Amino acid sequence: MDMMDRENTLEFLSRHVQTDVLMKHLLTVEASMRGYARRFGEDEDRWGIAGLLHDFDWEICPTPESHPTYGAQILRDASYPEDMIRAVLTHGEHTGIPRESLMEHTLFAVDELSGFVRAVALVRPSKSLDEVTPRSVRRKMKDKAFAKDVNRDDILKGADELGVDLDEHIAFVVESMKPVSVRIGLNESG
């Protein structure tokens, strides 16, 4: 089976991802990775699949600390390429594996932010990404009770590692997520 095929990856995910909440997160990160791949002239499918896979083991690994290391061998057994596995491994600070490639830095940069942007959209009156701006995201970042599991330091560090202004990064992720807004539980933008 060609694991570089999106449909095969979705089938793989159906065996490991247990909740719609996690699947929506994977789709938001995929959309952001695809956007940045286009921007950087990289392989959109490869980067998108890395985004889809990054948290696939979250619900099945024994402890939060063992994620994503727990899933690395599962990905190897499924014949995913080592550069994708490495990107998955480096998206968490706790693994101690330094990020080296542009794909690794990008996955780290979009992971927390994509989830946070979706959370901000969900509390807007329209439940649409059209109302999500860098200003509204920054304001919510200051509210520690809002989406309290999202690491704000990782959002800041991610933009810094990519060498992009935080407002520009937020706006880019918002735009990248718009094509999947309905699938991730938001109202259609436009």
Short mmCIF file of N, CA and C in Angstrom, two decimals:
data_model
loop_
_atom_site.label_atom_id
_atom_site.label_comp_id
_atom_site.label_asym_id
_atom_site.label_seq_id
_atom_site.Cartn_x
_atom_site.Cartn_y
_atom_site.Cartn_z
N MET A 1 0.84 -1.18 0.00
CA MET A 1 0.00 0.00 0.00
C MET A 1 0.89 1.24 0.00
N ASP A 2 0.56 2.19 -0.84
CA ASP A 2 1.33 3.44 -0.94
C ASP A 2 0.91 4.37 0.20
N MET A 3 1.77 4.49 1.21
CA MET A 3 1.43 5.31 2.37
C MET A 3 1.58 6.80 2.07
N MET A 4 2.11 7.13 0.91
CA MET A 4 2.20 8.54 0.53
C MET A 4 0.90 9.01 -0.12
N ASP A 5 -0.08 8.14 -0.17
CA ASP A 5 -1.38 8.46 -0.71
C ASP A 5 -2.28 8.94 0.44
N ARG A 6 -2.94 10.07 0.27
CA ARG A 6 -3.77 10.64 1.34
C ARG A 6 -4.88 9.69 1.76
N GLU A 7 -5.54 9.06 0.80
CA GLU A 7 -6.64 8.14 1.14
C GLU A 7 -6.14 6.96 1.98
N ASN A 8 -4.97 6.44 1.66
CA ASN A 8 -4.40 5.36 2.47
C ASN A 8 -4.07 5.85 3.87
N THR A 9 -3.59 7.08 3.96
CA THR A 9 -3.28 7.65 5.28
C THR A 9 -4.56 7.85 6.08
N LEU A 10 -5.63 8.30 5.45
CA LEU A 10 -6.90 8.44 6.17
C LEU A 10 -7.40 7.09 6.66
N GLU A 11 -7.19 6.06 5.87
CA GLU A 11 -7.59 4.71 6.29
C GLU A 11 -6.73 4.26 7.48
N PHE A 12 -5.43 4.54 7.43
CA PHE A 12 -4.52 4.25 8.54
C PHE A 12 -5.00 4.97 9.80
N LEU A 13 -5.35 6.24 9.65
CA LEU A 13 -5.82 7.02 10.80
C LEU A 13 -7.11 6.45 11.39
N SER A 14 -7.97 5.92 10.54
CA SER A 14 -9.24 5.37 11.03
C SER A 14 -9.03 4.20 11.97
N ARG A 15 -7.87 3.58 11.91
CA ARG A 15 -7.55 2.45 12.80
C ARG A 15 -6.94 2.92 14.12
N HIS A 16 -6.52 4.18 14.20
CA HIS A 16 -5.81 4.67 15.39
C HIS A 16 -6.48 5.86 16.07
N VAL A 17 -7.14 6.69 15.32
CA VAL A 17 -7.77 7.89 15.88
C VAL A 17 -9.19 7.53 16.31
N GLN A 18 -9.48 7.81 17.56
CA GLN A 18 -10.75 7.36 18.14
C GLN A 18 -11.83 8.44 18.19
N THR A 19 -11.45 9.71 18.16
CA THR A 19 -12.44 10.77 18.32
C THR A 19 -12.43 11.75 17.15
N ASP A 20 -13.59 12.35 16.93
CA ASP A 20 -13.71 13.36 15.89
C ASP A 20 -12.92 14.62 16.25
N VAL A 21 -12.79 14.89 17.54
CA VAL A 21 -12.02 16.06 17.98
C VAL A 21 -10.57 15.95 17.50
N LEU A 22 -9.96 14.78 17.71
CA LEU A 22 -8.58 14.59 17.27
C LEU A 22 -8.50 14.64 15.74
N MET A 23 -9.46 14.02 15.06
CA MET A 23 -9.42 14.03 13.60
C MET A 23 -9.51 15.46 13.07
N LYS A 24 -10.34 16.28 13.68
CA LYS A 24 -10.43 17.68 13.25
C LYS A 24 -9.10 18.40 13.46
N HIS A 25 -8.43 18.10 14.56
CA HIS A 25 -7.12 18.72 14.79
C HIS A 25 -6.13 18.29 13.71
N LEU A 26 -6.11 17.02 13.39
CA LEU A 26 -5.19 16.52 12.35
C LEU A 26 -5.47 17.20 11.02
N LEU A 27 -6.73 17.41 10.70
CA LEU A 27 -7.09 18.08 9.44
C LEU A 27 -6.69 19.55 9.44
N THR A 28 -6.76 20.21 10.60
CA THR A 28 -6.34 21.62 10.65
C THR A 28 -4.84 21.72 10.42
N VAL A 29 -4.09 20.81 11.04
CA VAL A 29 -2.64 20.84 10.88
C VAL A 29 -2.26 20.46 9.45
N GLU A 30 -2.96 19.50 8.87
CA GLU A 30 -2.71 19.14 7.47
C GLU A 30 -2.90 20.37 6.58
N ALA A 31 -4.00 21.09 6.77
CA ALA A 31 -4.29 22.25 5.93
C ALA A 31 -3.19 23.31 6.07
N SER A 32 -2.73 23.53 7.30
CA SER A 32 -1.67 24.51 7.52
C SER A 32 -0.35 24.06 6.89
N MET A 33 -0.06 22.78 7.01
CA MET A 33 1.17 22.24 6.40
C MET A 33 1.11 22.35 4.88
N ARG A 34 -0.03 22.06 4.29
CA ARG A 34 -0.17 22.18 2.84
C ARG A 34 0.03 23.64 2.41
N GLY A 35 -0.54 24.56 3.17
CA GLY A 35 -0.37 25.97 2.85
C GLY A 35 1.09 26.38 2.86
N TYR A 36 1.79 26.00 3.90
CA TYR A 36 3.21 26.36 3.98
C TYR A 36 4.04 25.63 2.92
N ALA A 37 3.69 24.39 2.59
CA ALA A 37 4.41 23.68 1.53
C ALA A 37 4.31 24.46 0.22
N ARG A 38 3.10 24.94 -0.09
CA ARG A 38 2.92 25.76 -1.31
C ARG A 38 3.77 27.02 -1.22
N ARG A 39 3.75 27.66 -0.08
CA ARG A 39 4.50 28.92 0.10
C ARG A 39 6.00 28.71 -0.07
N PHE A 40 6.50 27.58 0.44
CA PHE A 40 7.94 27.31 0.40
C PHE A 40 8.38 26.51 -0.82
N GLY A 41 7.44 26.15 -1.70
CA GLY A 41 7.77 25.37 -2.89
C GLY A 41 8.15 23.93 -2.57
N GLU A 42 7.52 23.39 -1.54
CA GLU A 42 7.80 22.01 -1.12
C GLU A 42 6.67 21.09 -1.57
N ASP A 43 6.82 19.80 -1.32
CA ASP A 43 5.85 18.78 -1.72
C ASP A 43 4.62 18.87 -0.82
N GLU A 44 3.54 19.39 -1.35
CA GLU A 44 2.32 19.62 -0.58
C GLU A 44 1.73 18.32 -0.02
N ASP A 45 1.74 17.26 -0.81
CA ASP A 45 1.18 15.99 -0.32
C ASP A 45 2.01 15.42 0.82
N ARG A 46 3.31 15.45 0.67
CA ARG A 46 4.21 14.92 1.71
C ARG A 46 4.03 15.70 3.02
N TRP A 47 4.04 17.01 2.92
CA TRP A 47 3.89 17.85 4.11
C TRP A 47 2.49 17.68 4.71
N GLY A 48 1.48 17.57 3.86
CA GLY A 48 0.12 17.38 4.35
C GLY A 48 -0.02 16.07 5.12
N ILE A 49 0.56 15.02 4.59
CA ILE A 49 0.49 13.72 5.26
C ILE A 49 1.23 13.77 6.60
N ALA A 50 2.36 14.46 6.64
CA ALA A 50 3.07 14.62 7.93
C ALA A 50 2.15 15.32 8.93
N GLY A 51 1.42 16.32 8.49
CA GLY A 51 0.48 17.00 9.37
C GLY A 51 -0.63 16.09 9.84
N LEU A 52 -1.14 15.26 8.94
CA LEU A 52 -2.18 14.30 9.32
C LEU A 52 -1.69 13.32 10.37
N LEU A 53 -0.44 12.93 10.27
CA LEU A 53 0.10 11.88 11.14
C LEU A 53 0.60 12.36 12.49
N HIS A 54 0.86 13.63 12.65
CA HIS A 54 1.67 14.09 13.79
C HIS A 54 1.13 13.69 15.16
N ASP A 55 -0.17 13.60 15.33
CA ASP A 55 -0.75 13.23 16.63
C ASP A 55 -1.55 11.93 16.56
N PHE A 56 -1.34 11.11 15.54
CA PHE A 56 -2.18 9.93 15.35
C PHE A 56 -2.19 9.01 16.57
N ASP A 57 -1.10 9.02 17.36
CA ASP A 57 -1.00 8.10 18.50
C ASP A 57 -1.47 8.71 19.82
N TRP A 58 -1.96 9.95 19.78
CA TRP A 58 -2.30 10.67 21.02
C TRP A 58 -3.26 9.88 21.91
N GLU A 59 -4.27 9.28 21.31
CA GLU A 59 -5.30 8.59 22.09
C GLU A 59 -4.94 7.14 22.43
N ILE A 60 -3.92 6.61 21.79
CA ILE A 60 -3.60 5.19 22.00
C ILE A 60 -2.31 4.96 22.79
N CYS A 61 -1.51 6.00 22.96
CA CYS A 61 -0.25 5.79 23.68
C CYS A 61 -0.52 5.76 25.18
N PRO A 62 0.30 5.02 25.91
CA PRO A 62 0.05 4.81 27.34
C PRO A 62 0.09 6.07 28.20
N THR A 63 0.97 7.01 27.88
CA THR A 63 1.08 8.24 28.66
C THR A 63 1.33 9.41 27.72
N PRO A 64 0.93 10.62 28.12
CA PRO A 64 1.21 11.78 27.26
C PRO A 64 2.71 11.95 26.98
N GLU A 65 3.54 11.60 27.94
CA GLU A 65 4.99 11.74 27.76
C GLU A 65 5.54 10.79 26.69
N SER A 66 4.85 9.69 26.44
CA SER A 66 5.35 8.74 25.44
C SER A 66 4.94 9.12 24.01
N HIS A 67 4.07 10.12 23.89
CA HIS A 67 3.70 10.63 22.57
C HIS A 67 4.75 11.63 22.11
N PRO A 68 5.23 11.64 20.91
CA PRO A 68 4.90 10.81 19.76
C PRO A 68 5.86 9.63 19.56
N THR A 69 6.76 9.44 20.53
CA THR A 69 7.73 8.34 20.40
C THR A 69 7.02 7.00 20.26
N TYR A 70 5.94 6.83 21.00
CA TYR A 70 5.17 5.59 20.96
C TYR A 70 4.77 5.22 19.53
N GLY A 71 4.34 6.21 18.76
CA GLY A 71 3.84 5.95 17.42
C GLY A 71 4.90 5.80 16.35
N ALA A 72 6.14 6.15 16.64
CA ALA A 72 7.18 6.12 15.61
C ALA A 72 7.34 4.73 14.99
N GLN A 73 7.38 3.70 15.82
CA GLN A 73 7.54 2.34 15.28
C GLN A 73 6.31 1.91 14.48
N ILE A 74 5.14 2.34 14.91
CA ILE A 74 3.91 2.03 14.16
C ILE A 74 4.01 2.65 12.77
N LEU A 75 4.51 3.88 12.70
CA LEU A 75 4.68 4.54 11.40
C LEU A 75 5.73 3.81 10.55
N ARG A 76 6.81 3.38 11.18
CA ARG A 76 7.84 2.63 10.43
C ARG A 76 7.26 1.32 9.91
N ASP A 77 6.51 0.62 10.77
CA ASP A 77 5.89 -0.66 10.35
C ASP A 77 4.91 -0.46 9.21
N ALA A 78 4.31 0.72 9.13
CA ALA A 78 3.37 1.04 8.06
C ALA A 78 4.07 1.60 6.81
N SER A 79 5.40 1.66 6.86
CA SER A 79 6.23 2.09 5.72
C SER A 79 6.16 3.57 5.41
N TYR A 80 5.94 4.39 6.43
CA TYR A 80 6.04 5.84 6.21
C TYR A 80 7.52 6.21 6.13
N PRO A 81 7.86 7.22 5.31
CA PRO A 81 9.25 7.63 5.14
C PRO A 81 9.84 8.22 6.44
N GLU A 82 11.12 8.01 6.61
CA GLU A 82 11.80 8.43 7.83
C GLU A 82 11.76 9.94 8.04
N ASP A 83 11.77 10.74 6.96
CA ASP A 83 11.71 12.19 7.16
C ASP A 83 10.38 12.62 7.77
N MET A 84 9.30 11.93 7.44
CA MET A 84 8.00 12.22 8.05
C MET A 84 7.99 11.79 9.51
N ILE A 85 8.54 10.63 9.78
CA ILE A 85 8.59 10.12 11.15
C ILE A 85 9.41 11.07 12.01
N ARG A 86 10.50 11.54 11.48
CA ARG A 86 11.33 12.49 12.22
C ARG A 86 10.57 13.79 12.49
N ALA A 87 9.81 14.27 11.50
CA ALA A 87 9.01 15.48 11.70
C ALA A 87 7.99 15.26 12.82
N VAL A 88 7.37 14.10 12.83
CA VAL A 88 6.42 13.76 13.90
C VAL A 88 7.14 13.76 15.25
N LEU A 89 8.31 13.15 15.30
CA LEU A 89 9.07 13.06 16.55
C LEU A 89 9.53 14.42 17.06
N THR A 90 9.83 15.34 16.15
CA THR A 90 10.36 16.63 16.58
C THR A 90 9.29 17.67 16.87
N HIS A 91 8.01 17.33 16.65
CA HIS A 91 6.99 18.35 16.89
C HIS A 91 6.70 18.55 18.38
N GLY A 92 7.24 17.69 19.22
CA GLY A 92 7.10 17.85 20.66
C GLY A 92 8.43 18.20 21.29
N GLU A 93 8.45 19.23 22.10
CA GLU A 93 9.70 19.66 22.74
C GLU A 93 10.25 18.58 23.66
N HIS A 94 9.37 17.81 24.30
CA HIS A 94 9.80 16.85 25.32
C HIS A 94 10.60 15.67 24.78
N THR A 95 10.60 15.46 23.45
CA THR A 95 11.37 14.33 22.91
C THR A 95 12.86 14.60 22.94
N GLY A 96 13.24 15.88 22.97
CA GLY A 96 14.65 16.24 22.98
C GLY A 96 15.33 16.11 21.62
N ILE A 97 14.57 15.79 20.60
CA ILE A 97 15.14 15.65 19.25
C ILE A 97 15.09 17.03 18.59
N PRO A 98 16.25 17.55 18.20
CA PRO A 98 16.26 18.90 17.62
C PRO A 98 15.62 18.92 16.22
N ARG A 99 14.89 19.98 15.97
CA ARG A 99 14.31 20.16 14.64
C ARG A 99 15.39 20.66 13.69
N GLU A 100 15.46 20.05 12.51
CA GLU A 100 16.49 20.42 11.54
C GLU A 100 15.89 20.86 10.20
N SER A 101 14.97 20.10 9.67
CA SER A 101 14.45 20.41 8.33
C SER A 101 13.35 21.47 8.39
N LEU A 102 13.08 22.07 7.25
CA LEU A 102 12.01 23.05 7.15
C LEU A 102 10.66 22.41 7.48
N MET A 103 10.46 21.18 7.05
CA MET A 103 9.20 20.49 7.37
C MET A 103 9.05 20.31 8.88
N GLU A 104 10.13 19.98 9.57
CA GLU A 104 10.08 19.80 11.02
C GLU A 104 9.75 21.12 11.72
N HIS A 105 10.41 22.19 11.33
CA HIS A 105 10.14 23.50 11.93
C HIS A 105 8.70 23.94 11.66
N THR A 106 8.22 23.67 10.45
CA THR A 106 6.86 24.08 10.09
C THR A 106 5.82 23.29 10.88
N LEU A 107 6.01 22.00 11.01
CA LEU A 107 5.05 21.19 11.78
C LEU A 107 4.97 21.68 13.22
N PHE A 108 6.11 21.96 13.82
CA PHE A 108 6.11 22.51 15.18
C PHE A 108 5.37 23.85 15.22
N ALA A 109 5.62 24.68 14.21
CA ALA A 109 5.06 26.04 14.19
C ALA A 109 3.54 26.05 14.00
N VAL A 110 3.00 25.08 13.28
CA VAL A 110 1.56 25.12 13.00
C VAL A 110 0.74 24.26 13.96
N ASP A 111 1.33 23.35 14.68
CA ASP A 111 0.57 22.42 15.51
C ASP A 111 -0.28 23.14 16.55
N GLU A 112 0.33 23.80 17.49
CA GLU A 112 -0.43 24.47 18.56
C GLU A 112 -1.27 25.61 17.99
N LEU A 113 -0.71 26.36 17.05
CA LEU A 113 -1.43 27.50 16.51
C LEU A 113 -2.69 27.08 15.76
N SER A 114 -2.63 26.02 14.97
CA SER A 114 -3.81 25.57 14.22
C SER A 114 -4.96 25.22 15.16
N GLY A 115 -4.65 24.50 16.22
CA GLY A 115 -5.68 24.15 17.20
C GLY A 115 -6.23 25.37 17.90
N PHE A 116 -5.36 26.31 18.21
CA PHE A 116 -5.78 27.53 18.90
C PHE A 116 -6.67 28.38 17.99
N VAL A 117 -6.30 28.50 16.73
CA VAL A 117 -7.10 29.27 15.77
C VAL A 117 -8.50 28.67 15.66
N ARG A 118 -8.58 27.35 15.59
CA ARG A 118 -9.91 26.71 15.52
C ARG A 118 -10.71 27.02 16.78
N ALA A 119 -10.07 26.97 17.94
CA ALA A 119 -10.77 27.29 19.19
C ALA A 119 -11.28 28.73 19.20
N VAL A 120 -10.47 29.64 18.69
CA VAL A 120 -10.90 31.05 18.62
C VAL A 120 -12.11 31.18 17.70
N ALA A 121 -12.08 30.50 16.56
CA ALA A 121 -13.21 30.56 15.62
C ALA A 121 -14.48 30.01 16.26
N LEU A 122 -14.35 28.96 17.04
CA LEU A 122 -15.53 28.34 17.65
C LEU A 122 -16.25 29.25 18.64
N VAL A 123 -15.56 30.21 19.22
CA VAL A 123 -16.22 31.11 20.17
C VAL A 123 -16.66 32.42 19.52
N ARG A 124 -16.40 32.59 18.25
CA ARG A 124 -16.87 33.78 17.54
C ARG A 124 -18.35 33.59 17.21
N PRO A 125 -19.11 34.67 17.12
CA PRO A 125 -20.55 34.54 16.84
C PRO A 125 -20.87 33.74 15.56
N SER A 126 -20.07 33.93 14.52
CA SER A 126 -20.33 33.24 13.25
C SER A 126 -19.73 31.83 13.20
N LYS A 127 -18.88 31.49 14.15
CA LYS A 127 -18.13 30.22 14.13
C LYS A 127 -17.42 30.05 12.78
N SER A 128 -16.86 31.15 12.31
CA SER A 128 -16.20 31.19 11.00
C SER A 128 -14.79 31.75 11.15
N LEU A 129 -13.90 31.27 10.31
CA LEU A 129 -12.54 31.79 10.30
C LEU A 129 -12.48 33.23 9.80
N ASP A 130 -13.55 33.69 9.15
CA ASP A 130 -13.57 35.07 8.67
C ASP A 130 -13.45 36.08 9.80
N GLU A 131 -13.86 35.70 11.00
CA GLU A 131 -13.79 36.61 12.15
C GLU A 131 -12.51 36.45 12.96
N VAL A 132 -11.64 35.56 12.54
CA VAL A 132 -10.39 35.31 13.28
C VAL A 132 -9.28 36.14 12.66
N THR A 133 -8.73 37.04 13.46
CA THR A 133 -7.66 37.92 13.02
C THR A 133 -6.45 37.72 13.93
N PRO A 134 -5.29 38.17 13.49
CA PRO A 134 -4.14 38.11 14.40
C PRO A 134 -4.44 38.79 15.74
N ARG A 135 -5.14 39.91 15.70
CA ARG A 135 -5.47 40.63 16.93
C ARG A 135 -6.36 39.77 17.86
N SER A 136 -7.38 39.12 17.29
CA SER A 136 -8.27 38.31 18.12
C SER A 136 -7.54 37.09 18.69
N VAL A 137 -6.62 36.53 17.93
CA VAL A 137 -5.84 35.38 18.43
C VAL A 137 -4.90 35.84 19.54
N ARG A 138 -4.22 36.95 19.33
CA ARG A 138 -3.31 37.47 20.37
C ARG A 138 -4.07 37.78 21.66
N ARG A 139 -5.26 38.35 21.52
CA ARG A 139 -6.07 38.66 22.70
C ARG A 139 -6.41 37.39 23.47
N LYS A 140 -6.82 36.35 22.75
CA LYS A 140 -7.17 35.09 23.40
C LYS A 140 -5.92 34.40 23.98
N MET A 141 -4.77 34.63 23.38
CA MET A 141 -3.54 34.04 23.92
C MET A 141 -3.25 34.57 25.32
N LYS A 142 -3.67 35.79 25.60
CA LYS A 142 -3.45 36.39 26.92
C LYS A 142 -4.39 35.82 27.98
N ASP A 143 -5.50 35.25 27.54
CA ASP A 143 -6.48 34.66 28.45
C ASP A 143 -6.07 33.22 28.76
N LYS A 144 -5.40 33.03 29.87
CA LYS A 144 -4.84 31.71 30.21
C LYS A 144 -5.91 30.65 30.46
N ALA A 145 -7.14 31.07 30.75
CA ALA A 145 -8.23 30.10 30.96
C ALA A 145 -8.79 29.59 29.63
N PHE A 146 -8.56 30.33 28.54
CA PHE A 146 -9.06 29.93 27.23
C PHE A 146 -8.10 28.93 26.60
N ALA A 147 -8.63 27.79 26.16
CA ALA A 147 -7.81 26.74 25.52
C ALA A 147 -6.54 26.53 26.33
N LYS A 148 -6.72 26.27 27.61
CA LYS A 148 -5.60 26.27 28.55
C LYS A 148 -4.55 25.20 28.27
N ASP A 149 -4.89 24.18 27.49
CA ASP A 149 -3.91 23.15 27.17
C ASP A 149 -2.98 23.53 26.02
N VAL A 150 -3.27 24.63 25.36
CA VAL A 150 -2.43 25.08 24.24
C VAL A 150 -1.24 25.85 24.81
N ASN A 151 -0.06 25.44 24.42
CA ASN A 151 1.17 26.05 24.90
C ASN A 151 1.47 27.32 24.10
N ARG A 152 1.25 28.45 24.72
CA ARG A 152 1.47 29.74 24.05
C ARG A 152 2.94 29.95 23.71
N ASP A 153 3.85 29.46 24.55
CA ASP A 153 5.27 29.59 24.26
C ASP A 153 5.65 28.85 22.98
N ASP A 154 5.03 27.70 22.74
CA ASP A 154 5.29 26.96 21.50
C ASP A 154 4.81 27.74 20.28
N ILE A 155 3.69 28.44 20.42
CA ILE A 155 3.19 29.26 19.30
C ILE A 155 4.21 30.34 18.97
N LEU A 156 4.71 31.03 19.99
CA LEU A 156 5.69 32.09 19.78
C LEU A 156 7.00 31.53 19.22
N LYS A 157 7.46 30.43 19.80
CA LYS A 157 8.71 29.82 19.36
C LYS A 157 8.59 29.30 17.92
N GLY A 158 7.43 28.76 17.58
CA GLY A 158 7.23 28.24 16.23
C GLY A 158 7.37 29.32 15.17
N ALA A 159 6.73 30.47 15.41
CA ALA A 159 6.85 31.58 14.46
C ALA A 159 8.30 32.04 14.37
N ASP A 160 8.96 32.10 15.51
CA ASP A 160 10.36 32.50 15.54
C ASP A 160 11.24 31.53 14.76
N GLU A 161 11.03 30.23 14.94
CA GLU A 161 11.82 29.23 14.20
C GLU A 161 11.60 29.32 12.70
N LEU A 162 10.38 29.69 12.29
CA LEU A 162 10.12 29.85 10.86
C LEU A 162 10.64 31.18 10.32
N GLY A 163 10.97 32.08 11.24
CA GLY A 163 11.46 33.39 10.83
C GLY A 163 10.36 34.27 10.27
N VAL A 164 9.13 34.09 10.79
CA VAL A 164 8.02 34.91 10.34
C VAL A 164 7.44 35.68 11.52
N ASP A 165 6.93 36.85 11.24
CA ASP A 165 6.24 37.65 12.22
C ASP A 165 5.01 36.88 12.72
N LEU A 166 4.73 36.95 14.00
CA LEU A 166 3.61 36.19 14.57
C LEU A 166 2.29 36.56 13.91
N ASP A 167 2.02 37.82 13.70
CA ASP A 167 0.77 38.22 13.05
C ASP A 167 0.66 37.64 11.64
N GLU A 168 1.76 37.68 10.91
CA GLU A 168 1.78 37.11 9.56
C GLU A 168 1.53 35.59 9.61
N HIS A 169 2.14 34.93 10.58
CA HIS A 169 1.98 33.48 10.76
C HIS A 169 0.52 33.15 11.09
N ILE A 170 -0.07 33.89 12.00
CA ILE A 170 -1.47 33.65 12.37
C ILE A 170 -2.36 33.84 11.14
N ALA A 171 -2.20 34.93 10.43
CA ALA A 171 -3.02 35.21 9.25
C ALA A 171 -2.86 34.12 8.19
N PHE A 172 -1.63 33.63 8.02
CA PHE A 172 -1.38 32.59 7.02
C PHE A 172 -2.07 31.28 7.41
N VAL A 173 -1.98 30.91 8.69
CA VAL A 173 -2.62 29.68 9.16
C VAL A 173 -4.14 29.79 9.03
N VAL A 174 -4.71 30.93 9.38
CA VAL A 174 -6.15 31.14 9.23
C VAL A 174 -6.56 30.92 7.78
N GLU A 175 -5.85 31.53 6.84
CA GLU A 175 -6.17 31.38 5.42
C GLU A 175 -6.00 29.94 4.95
N SER A 176 -4.97 29.28 5.43
CA SER A 176 -4.71 27.89 5.04
C SER A 176 -5.81 26.95 5.52
N MET A 177 -6.43 27.28 6.64
CA MET A 177 -7.48 26.43 7.21
C MET A 177 -8.85 26.64 6.56
N LYS A 178 -9.06 27.74 5.89
CA LYS A 178 -10.38 28.05 5.33
C LYS A 178 -10.94 26.97 4.40
N PRO A 179 -10.13 26.36 3.54
CA PRO A 179 -10.70 25.33 2.66
C PRO A 179 -11.28 24.11 3.40
N VAL A 180 -10.86 23.88 4.64
CA VAL A 180 -11.38 22.72 5.39
C VAL A 180 -12.30 23.15 6.52
N SER A 181 -12.75 24.41 6.51
CA SER A 181 -13.51 24.93 7.64
C SER A 181 -14.74 24.08 7.97
N VAL A 182 -15.51 23.66 6.99
CA VAL A 182 -16.71 22.87 7.27
C VAL A 182 -16.32 21.52 7.88
N ARG A 183 -15.31 20.89 7.34
CA ARG A 183 -14.89 19.57 7.83
C ARG A 183 -14.38 19.63 9.26
N ILE A 184 -13.86 20.78 9.68
CA ILE A 184 -13.34 20.89 11.05
C ILE A 184 -14.35 21.53 11.99
N GLY A 185 -15.60 21.55 11.57
CA GLY A 185 -16.67 21.99 12.46
C GLY A 185 -16.92 23.48 12.53
N LEU A 186 -16.45 24.21 11.52
CA LEU A 186 -16.67 25.65 11.49
C LEU A 186 -17.61 25.97 10.33
N ASN A 187 -18.18 27.17 10.37
CA ASN A 187 -19.01 27.61 9.26
C ASN A 187 -18.12 28.01 8.10
N GLU A 188 -18.63 27.84 6.92
CA GLU A 188 -17.85 28.12 5.72
C GLU A 188 -17.46 29.59 5.66
N SER A 189 -16.23 29.82 5.26
CA SER A 189 -15.74 31.18 5.08
C SER A 189 -16.09 31.66 3.69
N GLY A 190 -16.10 32.97 3.54
CA GLY A 190 -16.26 33.49 2.19
C GLY A 190 -17.33 34.44 2.02
#
